[in-house]
CSV table of C-alpha atoms in Angstrom, one decimal:
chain,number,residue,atom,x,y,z
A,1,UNK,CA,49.1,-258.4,212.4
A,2,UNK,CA,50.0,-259.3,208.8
A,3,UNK,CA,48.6,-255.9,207.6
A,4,UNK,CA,50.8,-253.7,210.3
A,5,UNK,CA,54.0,-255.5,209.5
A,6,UNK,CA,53.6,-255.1,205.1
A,7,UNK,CA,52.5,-251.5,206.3
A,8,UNK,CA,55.5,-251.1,208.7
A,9,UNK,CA,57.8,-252.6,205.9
A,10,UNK,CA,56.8,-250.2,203.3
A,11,UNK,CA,57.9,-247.5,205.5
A,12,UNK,CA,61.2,-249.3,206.1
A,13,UNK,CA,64.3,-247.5,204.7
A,14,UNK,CA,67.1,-249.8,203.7
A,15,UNK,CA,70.4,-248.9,203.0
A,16,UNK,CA,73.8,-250.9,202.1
A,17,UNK,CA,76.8,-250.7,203.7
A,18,UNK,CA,79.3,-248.8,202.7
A,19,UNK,CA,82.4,-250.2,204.7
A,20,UNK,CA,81.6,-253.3,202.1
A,21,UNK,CA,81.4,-251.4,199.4
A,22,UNK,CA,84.6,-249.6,200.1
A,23,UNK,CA,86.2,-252.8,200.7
A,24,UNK,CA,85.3,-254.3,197.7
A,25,UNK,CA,87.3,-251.7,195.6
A,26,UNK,CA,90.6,-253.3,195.3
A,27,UNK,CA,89.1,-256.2,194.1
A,28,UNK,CA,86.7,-255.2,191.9
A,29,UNK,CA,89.4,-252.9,190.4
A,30,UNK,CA,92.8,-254.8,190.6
A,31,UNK,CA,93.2,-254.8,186.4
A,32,UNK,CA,93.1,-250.9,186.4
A,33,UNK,CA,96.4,-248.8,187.3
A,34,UNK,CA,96.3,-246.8,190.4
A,35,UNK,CA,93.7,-248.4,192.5
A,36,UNK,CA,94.9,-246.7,195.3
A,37,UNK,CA,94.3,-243.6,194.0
A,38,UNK,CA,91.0,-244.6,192.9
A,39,UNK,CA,90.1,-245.8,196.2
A,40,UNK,CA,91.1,-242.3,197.9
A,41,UNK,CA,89.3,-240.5,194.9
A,42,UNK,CA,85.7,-242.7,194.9
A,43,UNK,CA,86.1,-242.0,199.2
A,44,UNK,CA,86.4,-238.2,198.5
A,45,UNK,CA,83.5,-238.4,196.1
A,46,UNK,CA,81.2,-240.1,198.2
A,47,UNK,CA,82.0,-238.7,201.7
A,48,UNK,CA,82.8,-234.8,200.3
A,49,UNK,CA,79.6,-234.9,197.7
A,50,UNK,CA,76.9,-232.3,199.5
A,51,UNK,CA,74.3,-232.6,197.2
A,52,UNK,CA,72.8,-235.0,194.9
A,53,UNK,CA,73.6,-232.4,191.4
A,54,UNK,CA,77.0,-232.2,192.7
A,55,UNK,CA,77.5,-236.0,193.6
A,56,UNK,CA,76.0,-236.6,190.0
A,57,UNK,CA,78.9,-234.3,188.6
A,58,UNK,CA,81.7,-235.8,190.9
A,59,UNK,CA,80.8,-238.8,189.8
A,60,UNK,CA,80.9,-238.8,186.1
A,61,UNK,CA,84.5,-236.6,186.4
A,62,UNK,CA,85.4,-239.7,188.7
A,63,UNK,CA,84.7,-242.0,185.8
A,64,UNK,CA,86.1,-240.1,183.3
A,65,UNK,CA,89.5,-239.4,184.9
A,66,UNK,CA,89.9,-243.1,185.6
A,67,UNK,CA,88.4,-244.5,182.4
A,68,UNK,CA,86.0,-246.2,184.3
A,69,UNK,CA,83.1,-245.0,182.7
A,70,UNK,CA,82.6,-248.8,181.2
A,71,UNK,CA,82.5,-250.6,184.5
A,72,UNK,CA,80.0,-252.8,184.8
A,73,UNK,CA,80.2,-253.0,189.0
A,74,UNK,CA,80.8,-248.6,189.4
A,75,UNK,CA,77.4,-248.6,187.1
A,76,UNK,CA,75.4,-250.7,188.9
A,77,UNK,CA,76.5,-248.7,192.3
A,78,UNK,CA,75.7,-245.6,190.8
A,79,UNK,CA,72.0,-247.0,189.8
A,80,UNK,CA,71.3,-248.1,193.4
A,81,UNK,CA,72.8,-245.1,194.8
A,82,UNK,CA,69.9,-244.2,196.2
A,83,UNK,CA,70.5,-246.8,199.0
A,84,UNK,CA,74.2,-246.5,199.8
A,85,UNK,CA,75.2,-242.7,198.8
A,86,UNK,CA,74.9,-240.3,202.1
A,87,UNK,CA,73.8,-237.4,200.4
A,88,UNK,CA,71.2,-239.4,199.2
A,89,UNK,CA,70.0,-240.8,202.7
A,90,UNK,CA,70.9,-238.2,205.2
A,91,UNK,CA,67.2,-236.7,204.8
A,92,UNK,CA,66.4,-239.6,206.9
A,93,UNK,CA,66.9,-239.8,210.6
A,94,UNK,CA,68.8,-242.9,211.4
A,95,UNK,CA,69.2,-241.9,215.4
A,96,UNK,CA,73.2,-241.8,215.0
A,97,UNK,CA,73.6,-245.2,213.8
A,98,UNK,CA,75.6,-245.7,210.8
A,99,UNK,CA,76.3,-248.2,208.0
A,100,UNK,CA,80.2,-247.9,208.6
A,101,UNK,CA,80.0,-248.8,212.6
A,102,UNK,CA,80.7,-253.0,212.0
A,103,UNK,CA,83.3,-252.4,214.5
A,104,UNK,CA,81.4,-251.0,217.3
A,105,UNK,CA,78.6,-253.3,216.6
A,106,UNK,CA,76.7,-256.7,218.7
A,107,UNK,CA,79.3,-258.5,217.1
A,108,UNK,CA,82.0,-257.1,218.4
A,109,UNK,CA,80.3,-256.7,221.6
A,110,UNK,CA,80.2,-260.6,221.6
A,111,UNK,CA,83.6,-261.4,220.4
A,112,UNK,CA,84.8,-260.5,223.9
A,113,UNK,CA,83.0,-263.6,225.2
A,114,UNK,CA,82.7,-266.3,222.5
A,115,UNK,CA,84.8,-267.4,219.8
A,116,UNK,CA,83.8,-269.6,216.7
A,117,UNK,CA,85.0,-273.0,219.0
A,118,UNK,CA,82.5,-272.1,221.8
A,119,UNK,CA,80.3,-275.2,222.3
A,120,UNK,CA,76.2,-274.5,223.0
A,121,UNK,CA,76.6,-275.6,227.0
A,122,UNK,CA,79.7,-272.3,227.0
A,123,UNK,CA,77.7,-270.4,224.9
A,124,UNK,CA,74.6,-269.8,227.3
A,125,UNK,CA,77.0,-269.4,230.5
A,126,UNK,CA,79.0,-266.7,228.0
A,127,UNK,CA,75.7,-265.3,227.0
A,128,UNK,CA,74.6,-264.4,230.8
A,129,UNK,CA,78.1,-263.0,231.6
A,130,UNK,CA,77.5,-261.0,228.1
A,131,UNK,CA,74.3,-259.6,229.6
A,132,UNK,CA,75.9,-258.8,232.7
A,133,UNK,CA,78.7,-256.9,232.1
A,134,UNK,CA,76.3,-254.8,229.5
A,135,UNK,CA,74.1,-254.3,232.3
A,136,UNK,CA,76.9,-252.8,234.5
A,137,UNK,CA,78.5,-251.0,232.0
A,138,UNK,CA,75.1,-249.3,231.5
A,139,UNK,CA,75.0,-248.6,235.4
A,140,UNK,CA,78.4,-247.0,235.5
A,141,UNK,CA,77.1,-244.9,232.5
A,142,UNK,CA,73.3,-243.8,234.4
A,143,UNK,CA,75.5,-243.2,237.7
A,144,UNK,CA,78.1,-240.7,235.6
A,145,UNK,CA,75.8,-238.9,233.9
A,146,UNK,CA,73.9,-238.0,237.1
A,147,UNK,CA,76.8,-237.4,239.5
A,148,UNK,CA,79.8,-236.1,237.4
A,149,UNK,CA,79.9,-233.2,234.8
A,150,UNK,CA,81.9,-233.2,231.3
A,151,UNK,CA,83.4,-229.4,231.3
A,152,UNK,CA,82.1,-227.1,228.2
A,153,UNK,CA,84.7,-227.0,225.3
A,154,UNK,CA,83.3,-223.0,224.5
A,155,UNK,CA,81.4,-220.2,226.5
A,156,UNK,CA,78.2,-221.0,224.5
A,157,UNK,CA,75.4,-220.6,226.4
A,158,UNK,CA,73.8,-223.0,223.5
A,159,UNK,CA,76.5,-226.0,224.5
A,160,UNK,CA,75.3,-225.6,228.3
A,161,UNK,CA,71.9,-226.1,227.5
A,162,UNK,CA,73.2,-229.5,225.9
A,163,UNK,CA,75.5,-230.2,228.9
A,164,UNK,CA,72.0,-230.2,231.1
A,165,UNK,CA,70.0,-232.4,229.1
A,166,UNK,CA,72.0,-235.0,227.6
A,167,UNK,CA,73.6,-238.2,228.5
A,168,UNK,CA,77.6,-237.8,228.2
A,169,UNK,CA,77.8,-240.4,225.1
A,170,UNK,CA,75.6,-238.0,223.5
A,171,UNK,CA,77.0,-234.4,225.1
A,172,UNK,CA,80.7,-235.7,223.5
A,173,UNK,CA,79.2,-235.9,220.6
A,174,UNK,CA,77.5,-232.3,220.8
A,175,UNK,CA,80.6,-230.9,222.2
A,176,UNK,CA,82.8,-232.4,218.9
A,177,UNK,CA,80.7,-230.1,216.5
A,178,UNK,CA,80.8,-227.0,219.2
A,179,UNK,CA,84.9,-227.6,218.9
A,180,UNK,CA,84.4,-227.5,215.2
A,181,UNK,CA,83.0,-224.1,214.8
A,182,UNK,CA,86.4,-223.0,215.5
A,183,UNK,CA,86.9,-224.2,211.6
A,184,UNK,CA,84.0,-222.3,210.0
A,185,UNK,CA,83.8,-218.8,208.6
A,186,UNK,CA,79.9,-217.3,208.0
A,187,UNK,CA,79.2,-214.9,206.2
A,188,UNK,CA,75.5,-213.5,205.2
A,189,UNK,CA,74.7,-213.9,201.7
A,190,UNK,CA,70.8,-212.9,201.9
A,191,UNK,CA,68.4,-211.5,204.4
A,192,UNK,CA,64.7,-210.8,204.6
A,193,UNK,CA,61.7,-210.6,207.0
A,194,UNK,CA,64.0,-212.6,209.4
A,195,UNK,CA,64.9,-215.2,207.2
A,196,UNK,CA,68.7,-215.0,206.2
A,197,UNK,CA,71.1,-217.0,204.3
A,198,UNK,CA,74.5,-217.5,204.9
A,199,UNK,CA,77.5,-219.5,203.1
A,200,UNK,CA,79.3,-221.0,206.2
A,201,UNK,CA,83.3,-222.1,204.7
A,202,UNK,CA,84.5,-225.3,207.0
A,203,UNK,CA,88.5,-225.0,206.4
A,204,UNK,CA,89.3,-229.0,206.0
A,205,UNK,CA,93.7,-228.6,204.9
A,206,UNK,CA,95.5,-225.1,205.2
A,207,UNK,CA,93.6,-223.5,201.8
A,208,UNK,CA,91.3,-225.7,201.2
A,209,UNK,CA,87.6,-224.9,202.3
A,210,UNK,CA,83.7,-226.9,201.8
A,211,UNK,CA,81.0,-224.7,201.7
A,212,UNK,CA,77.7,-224.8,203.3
A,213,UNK,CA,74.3,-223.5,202.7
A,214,UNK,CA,72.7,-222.2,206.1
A,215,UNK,CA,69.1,-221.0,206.9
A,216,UNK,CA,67.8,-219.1,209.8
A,217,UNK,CA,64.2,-218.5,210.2
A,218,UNK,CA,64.4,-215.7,213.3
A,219,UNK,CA,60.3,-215.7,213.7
A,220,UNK,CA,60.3,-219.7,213.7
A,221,UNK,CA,63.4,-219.9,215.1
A,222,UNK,CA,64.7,-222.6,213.0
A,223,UNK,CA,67.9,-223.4,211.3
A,224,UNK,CA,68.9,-226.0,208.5
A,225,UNK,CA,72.3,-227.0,207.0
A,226,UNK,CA,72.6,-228.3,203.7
A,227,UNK,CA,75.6,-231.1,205.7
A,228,UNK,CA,71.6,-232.4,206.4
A,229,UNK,CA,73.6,-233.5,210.3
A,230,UNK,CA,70.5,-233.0,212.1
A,231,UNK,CA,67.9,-234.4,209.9
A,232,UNK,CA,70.7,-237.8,210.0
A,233,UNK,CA,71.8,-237.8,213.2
A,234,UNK,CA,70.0,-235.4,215.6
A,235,UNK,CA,73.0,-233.1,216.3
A,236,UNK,CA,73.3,-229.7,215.4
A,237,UNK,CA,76.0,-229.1,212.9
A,238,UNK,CA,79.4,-226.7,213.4
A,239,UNK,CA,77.8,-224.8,210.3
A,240,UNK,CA,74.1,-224.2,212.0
A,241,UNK,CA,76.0,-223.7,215.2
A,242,UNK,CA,78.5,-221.2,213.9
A,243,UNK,CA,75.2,-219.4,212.3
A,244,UNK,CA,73.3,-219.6,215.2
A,245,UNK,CA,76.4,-217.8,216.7
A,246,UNK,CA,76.7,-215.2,214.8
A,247,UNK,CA,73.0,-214.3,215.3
A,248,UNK,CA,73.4,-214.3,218.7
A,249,UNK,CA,71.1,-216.9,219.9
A,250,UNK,CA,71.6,-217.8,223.4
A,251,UNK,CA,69.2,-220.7,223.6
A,252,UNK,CA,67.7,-222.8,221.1
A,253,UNK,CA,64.3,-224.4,220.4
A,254,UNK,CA,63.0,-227.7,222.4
A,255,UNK,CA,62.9,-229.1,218.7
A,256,UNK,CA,66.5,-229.1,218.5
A,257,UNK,CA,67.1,-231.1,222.0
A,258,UNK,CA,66.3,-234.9,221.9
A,259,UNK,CA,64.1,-236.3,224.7
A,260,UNK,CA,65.6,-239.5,223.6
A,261,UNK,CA,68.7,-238.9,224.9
A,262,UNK,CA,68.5,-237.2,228.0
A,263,UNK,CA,69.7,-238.3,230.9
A,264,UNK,CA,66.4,-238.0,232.5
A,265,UNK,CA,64.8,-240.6,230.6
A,266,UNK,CA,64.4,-243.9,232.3
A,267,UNK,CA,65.8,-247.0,230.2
């Protein structure tokens, strides 16, 4: 027992949360001019960073621009970044949980039901109605995924295959990046043997653009974004799905569809 559990905990990936760290900033930062700005600036860098070379770039510009380059607490971050830094864990699949989603978590969950002047003898009636109402709410969801349908945002024969499969929680979710393609431009930068490789522009403000890498692999059947979405979270990007478009693929492989969260399954 000892054994699996060191063996399962060096194959544990940990990461720190970035809300806190975020949060931390205009402390941590109060004797410098601007904080504000160097909030908004540190947020761009870490959320708008789509690789590690250019996150390592962004970074030291970050620094510079700021004179921050001496800070003791934005050093130490940037040796652990490893562990807090998206583009530096998005190769791992964390099943759409997230380091930023305190609100929607147990805790808030529970704060519906007890307070900090519950006593025990409320806390385990609370407890059961907790359970309860999670149990129902999770009835209501099984009954609408089975008897109700959420419409298809596009024509895509690709988003219909998702509307079969999954649970709505998780088609809403498919269905955001399908609106999303509506953002992207692709355009074919390399092709051979039935591999290509395209640059897909996402248009974030009125002239400004972020470019993506995209592979297709037409014998394997296999796409990858360098926005690393699916490896993360199990979703197919608005860049792979604009690709995937404009190859004209009307269905996509098994691998891409999640038995985990079809509707099918029983939980």
């Amino acid at each position: 027992m000892k054994r699996a559990l060191e063996a399962c905990m060096l194959t544990t990936i940990h990461r720190w949360c970035i809300w806190h760290i975020m949060k931390k900033i205009p402390s941590k930062l109060n004797g410098y001019k601007g904080h504000a700005e160097i909030e908004q600036k540190m947020s761009q860098v870490v959320w708008n960073s789509h690789s590690k070379d250019s996150f390592d770039r962004n970074w030291n510009d970050f620094l510079l621009n700021f004179g921050l380059v001496d800070n003791k607490w934005l050093s130490d971050l940037y040796e652990d970044r490893h562990v807090w830094v998206p583009i530096y864990l998005d190769h791992h699949f964390w099943a759409g949980m997230r380091s930023t989603q305190r609100s929607e978590s147990m805790h808030s969950f529970f704060n519906k039901f007890i307070t900090w002047n519950t006593s025990l003898i409320q806390f385990f009636k609370q407890y059961d109605n907790c359970l309860g109402s999670r149990e129902q709410a999770e009835r209501e969801s099984d009954a609408a995924d089975f008897h109700t349908v959420i419409p298809c945002a596009t024509k895509s024969s690709i988003e219909a295959q998702f509307q079969d499969v999954y649970t709505h929680q998780k088609f809403r979710e498919v269905q955001a990046q399908f609106r999303g393609k509506a953002n992207c431009i692709t355009k074919l930068t390399n092709s051979a043997l039935g591999y290509s490789v395209y640059e897909v522009g996402e248009q974030i403000f009125s002239s400004i653009f972020n470019k993506f890498v995209v592979t297709y692999d037409s014998v394997a059947a296999e796409v990858k974004c360098q926005c690393l979405l699916f490896e993360s979270r199990g979703i197919l990007c608005r860049h792979a799905l604009s690709v995937l478009s404009f190859e004209r693929v009307s269905q996509v492989s098994p691998r891409y569809i999640l038995e985990r969260w079809s509707k099918k399954v029983k939980r």
